[in-house]
Amino acid sequence: MSVLVNKNSKIIVQGFTGNEGTFHAEQMIEYGTNIVGGVTPGKGGQTHLGKPVYNSVKEAVIKAGADTSILFVPPKFAPDAIMEAAEAGIKVIICITEGIPVQDMVKVKAYIDKFDTRLIGPNCPGVITPDEAKVGIMPGFVFKKGKIGLVSKSGTLTYEAADQLVRAGLGISTAIGIGGDPIVGTPTKEAVELLMNDPETEGIVMIGEIGGNYEAKAAEYIKSTGNKKPVVGFIAGQTAPKGRTMGHAGAIVGGADDTAEAKMRIMAEHGIHVVQSPADIGETMRKVLMDMK
Amino acid sequence: MNLHEYQGKELLSKYGVAIQRGKLAHTIEEAVKAFEEIQKETGTEFGVVKAQIHAGGRGKGGGVKLAKNMSELKEYSGNILGMMLKTPQTPGGVDGPGKLVKKVLIAEDSYAPDFEKNKEYYVSILMDREKKQNVIIYSTKGGMNIEEVAEETPHLVHKEYVDPELGLLPFQARNVAFNLGLSGKAFKEMNAFISNLYKAFIDMDASLFEINPCLHTGDDRIVAVDCKVSIDDNALFRHPDIEAMRDTDEEDPTEVEAKSYGLNYVNLDGNVGCMVNGAGLAMATMDIIKLSGGSPANFLDVGGTADATRVEQAFRIILKDPNVKAILVNIFGGIVRCDRVAQGIVDAYKNVGNIPVPIIVRLQGTNADLGKKLIDESGLQVHSAIQLQEAADIIKRILG
């Protein structure tokens, strides 16, 4: 078991023949990920990296049985590509693209909600289930197989946390990079929920950032499960200046829960093991698991 | 990207949003001419001199004045142009150095003739991250800080959430007008005001519109007296006209320079500079600097390609800040190999010449050991680390 992606996932790459798509598709194939082909409109029928290229996602679903897609499509075209994947019947859409206009994502989110699909990202490092499938841009060797689920808004900070967990003698069940944009397909709470219900995940690391209320919502959910599995949490941006990313009127909707301080307080109140230092993530998880035994 | 009040108004008026009319001036002479023209065009008797900087609270800081005649207008324009305007939102707040005012908007007096009959409302539009929908927030309590209104009288703050697929529906625009207690001509005006404002919000890819105050005049017109407009940076590729309105005078010069190199840099007031790949790790690195007894001098994300050129540019940017006592380089190599980054650091170090502060280099991930070896054997005055905690300990030692 694992969540979102595994060795049986049939994965296609949208934006397959572009520079980014080619580079990362090669890395994923080398890792052993089950890439069944790619989509580049107008290049259907060709072969790229030894895999078939399709004109549309629909074609890839019909001919290759694709159920998962990873997108390396420029911001201008990515919204359309996400919606195409949802309509074609893809179950897990992972969008790496950074820089999609937020109003485009408002429309994308409303559209894909009508389909039985899950979007991860955009602006994310992807998802990895070690030894089974790397569907993202992360360095695969850092993520050793284990029983800790990892949810994070950030790329390199996810690698940092995974590295610490491995050094602490633990490993990763599935790591989910949810993305750092204002609108993402799968907020922290939903990603945590997947791991909470995964029999092979024994503990969860949740890494957030300033802005929005995803972590607070996740904290409420975690408490509602009776803190069934231990969760270690960190929020990046304790020293970030106020007002640099948040609009003035934004605070009225987000409430006072936007700061790292407030989020950490809420998380601690809901039974999450909050670390002040990003260097303490792995060690804290090890101790928490030891104390339970 | 933030716009000036005069730029925001210019754009809004193209969408049929009624605005307080005005003209821009950079000198007293231009201000005089602007006042004459605006008097002719609008019939206004008085003129308002409004400092054009990217900060709220300009009025309280003395950056907005009502001139009752030409001699007052000259006097106020002279006072405001060239002043260091201090507001809670300028650098360092009201106790900071303030912000140099280089231009003023000379505007009509929208409150005349029946000052007593005017009412001030609040209207804003933004994207609600939780609901993933745009929302119009409005209140009869205009001209005030909306956060305080929400705190003290939450029942006076109303919201209309907009369906992403259908857009703003006619009944929602009517709701705004009804909830503000309007009828007759003012009701119709507000209806049009809200519809046009929402259309502008979508067309311009705005991330925030704030109209405060939104004036209900004695003769039942609805007018945007002030406006704060922010545009989604990610959408600027389809708005070259708005991109051209960027006023780099309003931005930190070092941040502007960093941006031209493709570096994401934010200047802060601490003593330890940092250079990191990835925004989340960069924020976490700032946090660990604080926990080690220092305070971050900046946020700097070098992005995915930490080669010698970029590392050198990043060093030069960080070293512009005289408060920097040490620099922490924190790179987690994924696709980027640490030995390449290390070579980049060694080359950059030699090119920059004398770097007068200690440097701590923490390289982890792909080829981390090779990277450390390169740094250690380079003969440079550089402390190297592999674990994040080691880097933190070195900072503590250096600062202590």
PDB file of N, CA and C in Angstrom, chain B residues 224-288:
ATOM      1  N   ALA B 224     -15.460  56.220  -6.578  1.00  0.00           N
ATOM      2  CA  ALA B 224     -14.254  55.688  -5.923  1.00  0.00           C
ATOM      3  C   ALA B 224     -13.320  56.850  -5.634  1.00  0.00           C
ATOM      4  N   VAL B 225     -13.188  57.203  -4.353  1.00  0.00           N
ATOM      5  CA  VAL B 225     -12.347  58.335  -3.977  1.00  0.00           C
ATOM      6  C   VAL B 225     -10.890  57.896  -3.863  1.00  0.00           C
ATOM      7  N   ASP B 226     -10.686  56.667  -3.420  1.00  0.00           N
ATOM      8  CA  ASP B 226      -9.320  56.121  -3.364  1.00  0.00           C
ATOM      9  C   ASP B 226      -9.405  54.703  -3.899  1.00  0.00           C
ATOM     10  N   CYS B 227      -8.284  54.162  -4.351  1.00  0.00           N
ATOM     11  CA  CYS B 227      -8.300  52.761  -4.729  1.00  0.00           C
ATOM     12  C   CYS B 227      -6.923  52.146  -4.550  1.00  0.00           C
ATOM     13  N   LYS B 228      -6.943  50.929  -4.058  1.00  0.00           N
ATOM     14  CA  LYS B 228      -5.716  50.157  -3.990  1.00  0.00           C
ATOM     15  C   LYS B 228      -5.892  49.008  -4.977  1.00  0.00           C
ATOM     16  N   VAL B 229      -4.965  48.895  -5.920  1.00  0.00           N
ATOM     17  CA  VAL B 229      -5.066  47.864  -6.944  1.00  0.00           C
ATOM     18  C   VAL B 229      -3.787  47.044  -6.972  1.00  0.00           C
ATOM     19  N   SER B 230      -3.910  45.725  -6.801  1.00  0.00           N
ATOM     20  CA  SER B 230      -2.762  44.822  -6.950  1.00  0.00           C
ATOM     21  C   SER B 230      -3.071  43.832  -8.061  1.00  0.00           C
ATOM     22  N   ILE B 231      -2.067  43.577  -8.893  1.00  0.00           N
ATOM     23  CA  ILE B 231      -2.242  42.663 -10.021  1.00  0.00           C
ATOM     24  C   ILE B 231      -1.436  41.392  -9.751  1.00  0.00           C
ATOM     25  N   ASP B 232      -2.012  40.253 -10.136  1.00  0.00           N
ATOM     26  CA  ASP B 232      -1.345  38.956  -9.982  1.00  0.00           C
ATOM     27  C   ASP B 232      -0.074  38.925 -10.854  1.00  0.00           C
ATOM     28  N   ASP B 233       1.083  38.820 -10.223  1.00  0.00           N
ATOM     29  CA  ASP B 233       2.351  38.816 -10.966  1.00  0.00           C
ATOM     30  C   ASP B 233       2.390  37.718 -12.027  1.00  0.00           C
ATOM     31  N   ASN B 234       1.779  36.565 -11.702  1.00  0.00           N
ATOM     32  CA  ASN B 234       1.794  35.440 -12.635  1.00  0.00           C
ATOM     33  C   ASN B 234       1.008  35.720 -13.914  1.00  0.00           C
ATOM     34  N   ALA B 235       0.138  36.719 -13.864  1.00  0.00           N
ATOM     35  CA  ALA B 235      -0.721  36.993 -15.029  1.00  0.00           C
ATOM     36  C   ALA B 235      -0.206  38.164 -15.863  1.00  0.00           C
ATOM     37  N   LEU B 236       0.909  38.751 -15.461  1.00  0.00           N
ATOM     38  CA  LEU B 236       1.390  39.948 -16.168  1.00  0.00           C
ATOM     39  C   LEU B 236       1.769  39.646 -17.611  1.00  0.00           C
ATOM     40  N   PHE B 237       2.036  38.358 -17.918  1.00  0.00           N
ATOM     41  CA  PHE B 237       2.394  38.029 -19.299  1.00  0.00           C
ATOM     42  C   PHE B 237       1.281  38.394 -20.288  1.00  0.00           C
ATOM     43  N   ARG B 238       0.043  38.457 -19.806  1.00  0.00           N
ATOM     44  CA  ARG B 238      -1.033  38.844 -20.728  1.00  0.00           C
ATOM     45  C   ARG B 238      -1.478  40.298 -20.530  1.00  0.00           C
ATOM     46  N   HIS B 239      -0.706  41.057 -19.741  1.00  0.00           N
ATOM     47  CA  HIS B 239      -1.038  42.475 -19.546  1.00  0.00           C
ATOM     48  C   HIS B 239       0.198  43.363 -19.671  1.00  0.00           C
ATOM     49  N   PRO B 240       0.804  43.392 -20.859  1.00  0.00           N
ATOM     50  CA  PRO B 240       2.011  44.214 -21.011  1.00  0.00           C
ATOM     51  C   PRO B 240       1.752  45.693 -20.703  1.00  0.00           C
ATOM     52  N   ASP B 241       0.511  46.152 -20.931  1.00  0.00           N
ATOM     53  CA  ASP B 241       0.191  47.560 -20.638  1.00  0.00           C
ATOM     54  C   ASP B 241       0.275  47.850 -19.141  1.00  0.00           C
ATOM     55  N   ILE B 242      -0.156  46.890 -18.332  1.00  0.00           N
ATOM     56  CA  ILE B 242      -0.099  47.087 -16.886  1.00  0.00           C
ATOM     57  C   ILE B 242       1.346  46.905 -16.394  1.00  0.00           C
ATOM     58  N   GLU B 243       2.021  45.914 -16.947  1.00  0.00           N
ATOM     59  CA  GLU B 243       3.428  45.678 -16.586  1.00  0.00           C
ATOM     60  C   GLU B 243       4.254  46.964 -16.786  1.00  0.00           C
ATOM     61  N   ALA B 244       3.906  47.702 -17.862  1.00  0.00           N
ATOM     62  CA  ALA B 244       4.628  48.946 -18.171  1.00  0.00           C
ATOM     63  C   ALA B 244       4.395  50.025 -17.120  1.00  0.00           C
ATOM     64  N   MET B 245       3.392  49.837 -16.266  1.00  0.00           N
ATOM     65  CA  MET B 245       3.100  50.824 -15.220  1.00  0.00           C
ATOM     66  C   MET B 245       3.962  50.620 -13.976  1.00  0.00           C
ATOM     67  N   ARG B 246       4.769  49.551 -13.979  1.00  0.00           N
ATOM     68  CA  ARG B 246       5.587  49.268 -12.801  1.00  0.00           C
ATOM     69  C   ARG B 246       6.463  50.475 -12.469  1.00  0.00           C
ATOM     70  N   ASP B 247       6.425  50.893 -11.193  1.00  0.00           N
ATOM     71  CA  ASP B 247       7.226  52.033 -10.751  1.00  0.00           C
ATOM     72  C   ASP B 247       8.342  51.501  -9.859  1.00  0.00           C
ATOM     73  N   THR B 248       9.527  51.344 -10.430  1.00  0.00           N
ATOM     74  CA  THR B 248      10.626  50.728  -9.658  1.00  0.00           C
ATOM     75  C   THR B 248      11.104  51.645  -8.532  1.00  0.00           C
ATOM     76  N   ASP B 249      10.706  52.941  -8.572  1.00  0.00           N
ATOM     77  CA  ASP B 249      11.026  53.839  -7.450  1.00  0.00           C
ATOM     78  C   ASP B 249      10.396  53.340  -6.151  1.00  0.00           C
ATOM     79  N   GLU B 250       9.294  52.599  -6.309  1.00  0.00           N
ATOM     80  CA  GLU B 250       8.570  52.132  -5.132  1.00  0.00           C
ATOM     81  C   GLU B 250       9.155  50.845  -4.567  1.00  0.00           C
ATOM     82  N   GLU B 251      10.111  50.275  -5.297  1.00  0.00           N
ATOM     83  CA  GLU B 251      10.673  49.006  -4.843  1.00  0.00           C
ATOM     84  C   GLU B 251      12.091  49.221  -4.330  1.00  0.00           C
ATOM     85  N   ASP B 252      12.555  48.308  -3.500  1.00  0.00           N
ATOM     86  CA  ASP B 252      13.911  48.354  -2.987  1.00  0.00           C
ATOM     87  C   ASP B 252      14.875  48.182  -4.178  1.00  0.00           C
ATOM     88  N   PRO B 253      15.843  49.116  -4.360  1.00  0.00           N
ATOM     89  CA  PRO B 253      16.718  49.043  -5.534  1.00  0.00           C
ATOM     90  C   PRO B 253      17.478  47.711  -5.640  1.00  0.00           C
ATOM     91  N   THR B 254      17.874  47.169  -4.491  1.00  0.00           N
ATOM     92  CA  THR B 254      18.597  45.895  -4.523  1.00  0.00           C
ATOM     93  C   THR B 254      17.668  44.771  -4.963  1.00  0.00           C
ATOM     94  N   GLU B 255      16.404  44.860  -4.542  1.00  0.00           N
ATOM     95  CA  GLU B 255      15.435  43.837  -4.951  1.00  0.00           C
ATOM     96  C   GLU B 255      15.184  43.911  -6.458  1.00  0.00           C
ATOM     97  N   VAL B 256      15.157  45.134  -6.995  1.00  0.00           N
ATOM     98  CA  VAL B 256      14.959  45.305  -8.438  1.00  0.00           C
ATOM     99  C   VAL B 256      16.138  44.701  -9.197  1.00  0.00           C
ATOM    100  N   GLU B 257      17.355  44.973  -8.694  1.00  0.00           N
ATOM    101  CA  GLU B 257      18.551  44.437  -9.348  1.00  0.00           C
ATOM    102  C   GLU B 257      18.551  42.899  -9.287  1.00  0.00           C
ATOM    103  N   ALA B 258      18.242  42.363  -8.110  1.00  0.00           N
ATOM    104  CA  ALA B 258      18.211  40.907  -7.933  1.00  0.00           C
ATOM    105  C   ALA B 258      17.226  40.278  -8.919  1.00  0.00           C
ATOM    106  N   LYS B 259      16.096  40.935  -9.079  1.00  0.00           N
ATOM    107  CA  LYS B 259      15.065  40.417  -9.974  1.00  0.00           C
ATOM    108  C   LYS B 259      15.575  40.339 -11.418  1.00  0.00           C
ATOM    109  N   SER B 260      16.389  41.331 -11.798  1.00  0.00           N
ATOM    110  CA  SER B 260      16.910  41.341 -13.175  1.00  0.00           C
ATOM    111  C   SER B 260      17.856  40.156 -13.404  1.00  0.00           C
ATOM    112  N   TYR B 261      18.401  39.597 -12.334  1.00  0.00           N
ATOM    113  CA  TYR B 261      19.250  38.399 -12.454  1.00  0.00           C
ATOM    114  C   TYR B 261      18.433  37.112 -12.306  1.00  0.00           C
ATOM    115  N   GLY B 262      17.141  37.250 -12.066  1.00  0.00           N
ATOM    116  CA  GLY B 262      16.307  36.073 -11.856  1.00  0.00           C
ATOM    117  C   GLY B 262      16.413  35.524 -10.444  1.00  0.00           C
ATOM    118  N   LEU B 263      16.900  36.363  -9.518  1.00  0.00           N
ATOM    119  CA  LEU B 263      16.991  35.933  -8.114  1.00  0.00           C
ATOM    120  C   LEU B 263      15.787  36.480  -7.366  1.00  0.00           C
ATOM    121  N   ASN B 264      15.188  35.652  -6.522  1.00  0.00           N
ATOM    122  CA  ASN B 264      14.065  36.099  -5.717  1.00  0.00           C
ATOM    123  C   ASN B 264      14.606  36.563  -4.373  1.00  0.00           C
ATOM    124  N   TYR B 265      14.693  37.881  -4.182  1.00  0.00           N
ATOM    125  CA  TYR B 265      15.374  38.459  -3.026  1.00  0.00           C
ATOM    126  C   TYR B 265      14.465  39.438  -2.301  1.00  0.00           C
ATOM    127  N   VAL B 266      14.437  39.340  -0.977  1.00  0.00           N
ATOM    128  CA  VAL B 266      13.729  40.319  -0.155  1.00  0.00           C
ATOM    129  C   VAL B 266      14.691  40.814   0.912  1.00  0.00           C
ATOM    130  N   ASN B 267      14.859  42.115   0.969  1.00  0.00           N
ATOM    131  CA  ASN B 267      15.783  42.720   1.926  1.00  0.00           C
ATOM    132  C   ASN B 267      15.143  42.789   3.319  1.00  0.00           C
ATOM    133  N   LEU B 268      15.895  42.346   4.328  1.00  0.00           N
ATOM    134  CA  LEU B 268      15.406  42.397   5.715  1.00  0.00           C
ATOM    135  C   LEU B 268      16.446  43.124   6.559  1.00  0.00           C
ATOM    136  N   ASP B 269      16.166  43.321   7.846  1.00  0.00           N
ATOM    137  CA  ASP B 269      17.082  44.162   8.609  1.00  0.00           C
ATOM    138  C   ASP B 269      18.005  43.410   9.573  1.00  0.00           C
ATOM    139  N   GLY B 270      18.274  42.147   9.306  1.00  0.00           N
ATOM    140  CA  GLY B 270      19.122  41.365  10.196  1.00  0.00           C
ATOM    141  C   GLY B 270      20.601  41.419   9.865  1.00  0.00           C
ATOM    142  N   ASN B 271      21.395  40.488  10.476  1.00  0.00           N
ATOM    143  CA  ASN B 271      22.846  40.534  10.324  1.00  0.00           C
ATOM    144  C   ASN B 271      23.447  39.299   9.650  1.00  0.00           C
ATOM    145  N   VAL B 272      22.641  38.297   9.340  1.00  0.00           N
ATOM    146  CA  VAL B 272      23.172  37.111   8.650  1.00  0.00           C
ATOM    147  C   VAL B 272      22.481  36.960   7.290  1.00  0.00           C
ATOM    148  N   GLY B 273      23.280  37.080   6.245  1.00  0.00           N
ATOM    149  CA  GLY B 273      22.743  36.920   4.900  1.00  0.00           C
ATOM    150  C   GLY B 273      22.563  35.444   4.594  1.00  0.00           C
ATOM    151  N   CYS B 274      21.682  35.120   3.652  1.00  0.00           N
ATOM    152  CA  CYS B 274      21.547  33.718   3.283  1.00  0.00           C
ATOM    153  C   CYS B 274      21.238  33.555   1.808  1.00  0.00           C
ATOM    154  N   MET B 275      21.677  32.423   1.273  1.00  0.00           N
ATOM    155  CA  MET B 275      21.486  32.095  -0.139  1.00  0.00           C
ATOM    156  C   MET B 275      21.023  30.650  -0.181  1.00  0.00           C
ATOM    157  N   VAL B 276      19.825  30.411  -0.692  1.00  0.00           N
ATOM    158  CA  VAL B 276      19.205  29.093  -0.571  1.00  0.00           C
ATOM    159  C   VAL B 276      18.531  28.713  -1.896  1.00  0.00           C
ATOM    160  N   ASN B 277      18.410  27.408  -2.166  1.00  0.00           N
ATOM    161  CA  ASN B 277      17.604  27.017  -3.336  1.00  0.00           C
ATOM    162  C   ASN B 277      16.232  26.548  -2.873  1.00  0.00           C
ATOM    163  N   GLY B 278      15.210  27.227  -3.345  1.00  0.00           N
ATOM    164  CA  GLY B 278      13.832  26.894  -2.967  1.00  0.00           C
ATOM    165  C   GLY B 278      13.285  27.851  -1.923  1.00  0.00           C
ATOM    166  N   ALA B 279      12.038  28.287  -2.107  1.00  0.00           N
ATOM    167  CA  ALA B 279      11.451  29.304  -1.228  1.00  0.00           C
ATOM    168  C   ALA B 279      11.176  28.777   0.178  1.00  0.00           C
ATOM    169  N   GLY B 280      10.680  27.547   0.285  1.00  0.00           N
ATOM    170  CA  GLY B 280      10.360  26.983   1.600  1.00  0.00           C
ATOM    171  C   GLY B 280      11.623  26.793   2.424  1.00  0.00           C
ATOM    172  N   LEU B 281      12.648  26.224   1.791  1.00  0.00           N
ATOM    173  CA  LEU B 281      13.916  26.013   2.494  1.00  0.00           C
ATOM    174  C   LEU B 281      14.552  27.356   2.844  1.00  0.00           C
ATOM    175  N   ALA B 282      14.340  28.368   1.993  1.00  0.00           N
ATOM    176  CA  ALA B 282      14.893  29.697   2.271  1.00  0.00           C
ATOM    177  C   ALA B 282      14.245  30.281   3.523  1.00  0.00           C
ATOM    178  N   MET B 283      12.939  30.144   3.648  1.00  0.00           N
ATOM    179  CA  MET B 283      12.267  30.638   4.856  1.00  0.00           C
ATOM    180  C   MET B 283      12.726  29.854   6.080  1.00  0.00           C
ATOM    181  N   ALA B 284      12.876  28.527   5.915  1.00  0.00           N
ATOM    182  CA  ALA B 284      13.323  27.685   7.032  1.00  0.00           C
ATOM    183  C   ALA B 284      14.744  28.066   7.434  1.00  0.00           C
ATOM    184  N   THR B 285      15.570  28.439   6.465  1.00  0.00           N
ATOM    185  CA  THR B 285      16.944  28.850   6.751  1.00  0.00           C
ATOM    186  C   THR B 285      16.957  30.156   7.538  1.00  0.00           C
ATOM    187  N   MET B 286      16.078  31.085   7.163  1.00  0.00           N
ATOM    188  CA  MET B 286      15.949  32.327   7.940  1.00  0.00           C
ATOM    189  C   MET B 286      15.574  32.009   9.384  1.00  0.00           C
ATOM    190  N   ASP B 287      14.669  31.047   9.538  1.00  0.00           N
ATOM    191  CA  ASP B 287      14.224  30.677  10.888  1.00  0.00           C
ATOM    192  C   ASP B 287      15.370  30.107  11.708  1.00  0.00           C
ATOM    193  N   ILE B 288      16.221  29.286  11.060  1.00  0.00           N
ATOM    194  CA  ILE B 288      17.297  28.650  11.820  1.00  0.00           C
ATOM    195  C   ILE B 288      18.379  29.677  12.161  1.00  0.00           C
TER     196      ILE B 288
END
